[in-house]
Amino acid sequence: DQQVKQNSPSLSVQEGRISILNCDYTNSMFDYFLWYKKYPAEGPTFLISISSIKDKNEDGRFTVFLNKSAKHLSLHIVPSQPGDSAVYFCAAPATDKLIFGTGTRLQVFP
Amino acid sequence: DAGVTQSPTHLIKTRGQQVTLRCSPKSGHDTVSWYQQALGQGPQFIFQYYEEEERQRGNFPDRFSGHQFPNYSSELNVNALLLGDSALYLCASSLGQGTNTEAFFGQGTRLTVV
């Protein structure tokens, strides 16, 4: 049972344009979400989070939007840079663990 | 400030063998969680250790076991290795028991079972 889903395995965006990564969840009890970024040969690093009491959280070039009624969140990166090329995971805390989506590989080309 | 460190970084084992992976948490952290990331998948929770006890366990067989030491470092042991155990094993550390909202990950150990 995949409680957190990322249906796009990959995304290719031109440098300077907007990248939009999507994530859906099935468990309405989730009240906090995180995005992690992972480069090859490195562990995931925390990027940005959002609480269910908000519908938007912004940190520099990164903004996460939450639509609770649709059980959907998205990560916007504006403007996209080549260094943003990585795998992005959305995750939800559940008791003592994180439940991750399958990830979206973002490639930003010049 | 050293972050989460894992050893070894890469490992090749034969089916049926046993393996031990090690993790040192970030300074000041007392909770260690282990995740398995298979190719093309997101990390899957194996178990969490806090105060030297297993706090919660994911859907993994008893072949997977762990230990936490008084200095908060941890080991993951896998017995009777199967080809399907080939994956990236990630260790995450955090402070206090509860949800991993502030979990920091190590670089992982790439295990290949042949």
Short mmCIF file of C-alpha atoms in Angstrom, two decimals, chain A residues 1-43:
data_model
loop_
_atom_site.label_atom_id
_atom_site.label_comp_id
_atom_site.label_asym_id
_atom_site.label_seq_id
_atom_site.Cartn_x
_atom_site.Cartn_y
_atom_site.Cartn_z
CA ASP A 1 0.00 0.00 0.00
CA GLN A 2 1.78 3.09 -1.28
CA GLN A 3 0.60 5.88 1.01
CA VAL A 4 2.80 8.51 -0.63
CA LYS A 5 3.00 8.54 -4.40
CA GLN A 6 5.11 10.37 -6.93
CA ASN A 7 3.73 9.42 -10.31
CA SER A 8 6.35 11.15 -12.44
CA PRO A 9 9.63 9.24 -12.33
CA SER A 10 11.47 11.94 -14.20
CA LEU A 11 11.26 15.59 -15.25
CA SER A 12 13.45 17.59 -17.59
CA VAL A 13 13.44 21.39 -17.38
CA GLN A 14 15.47 24.14 -19.01
CA GLU A 15 17.64 26.30 -16.78
CA GLY A 16 15.78 29.40 -15.59
CA ARG A 17 12.34 27.87 -16.03
CA ILE A 18 10.04 26.55 -13.33
CA SER A 19 10.23 22.95 -12.12
CA ILE A 20 7.06 21.47 -10.61
CA LEU A 21 7.28 18.16 -8.80
CA ASN A 22 4.10 16.50 -7.64
CA CYS A 23 3.20 14.19 -4.80
CA ASP A 24 -0.08 12.55 -3.77
CA TYR A 25 -0.96 10.85 -0.51
CA THR A 26 -3.78 8.61 0.59
CA ASN A 27 -3.72 8.87 4.39
CA SER A 28 -5.76 11.85 5.57
CA MET A 29 -4.11 11.55 9.01
CA PHE A 30 -0.83 12.88 7.63
CA ASP A 31 -0.38 16.40 8.97
CA TYR A 32 3.18 17.22 7.96
CA PHE A 33 5.15 16.73 4.78
CA LEU A 34 8.78 17.01 3.83
CA TRP A 35 10.75 17.18 0.61
CA TYR A 36 14.19 15.64 0.44
CA LYS A 37 16.76 16.02 -2.30
CA LYS A 38 19.23 13.28 -3.14
CA TYR A 39 22.37 13.46 -5.22
CA PRO A 40 24.08 10.25 -6.40
CA ALA A 41 26.35 8.69 -3.76
CA GLU A 42 24.88 10.93 -1.06
CA GLY A 43 22.09 10.49 1.45
#
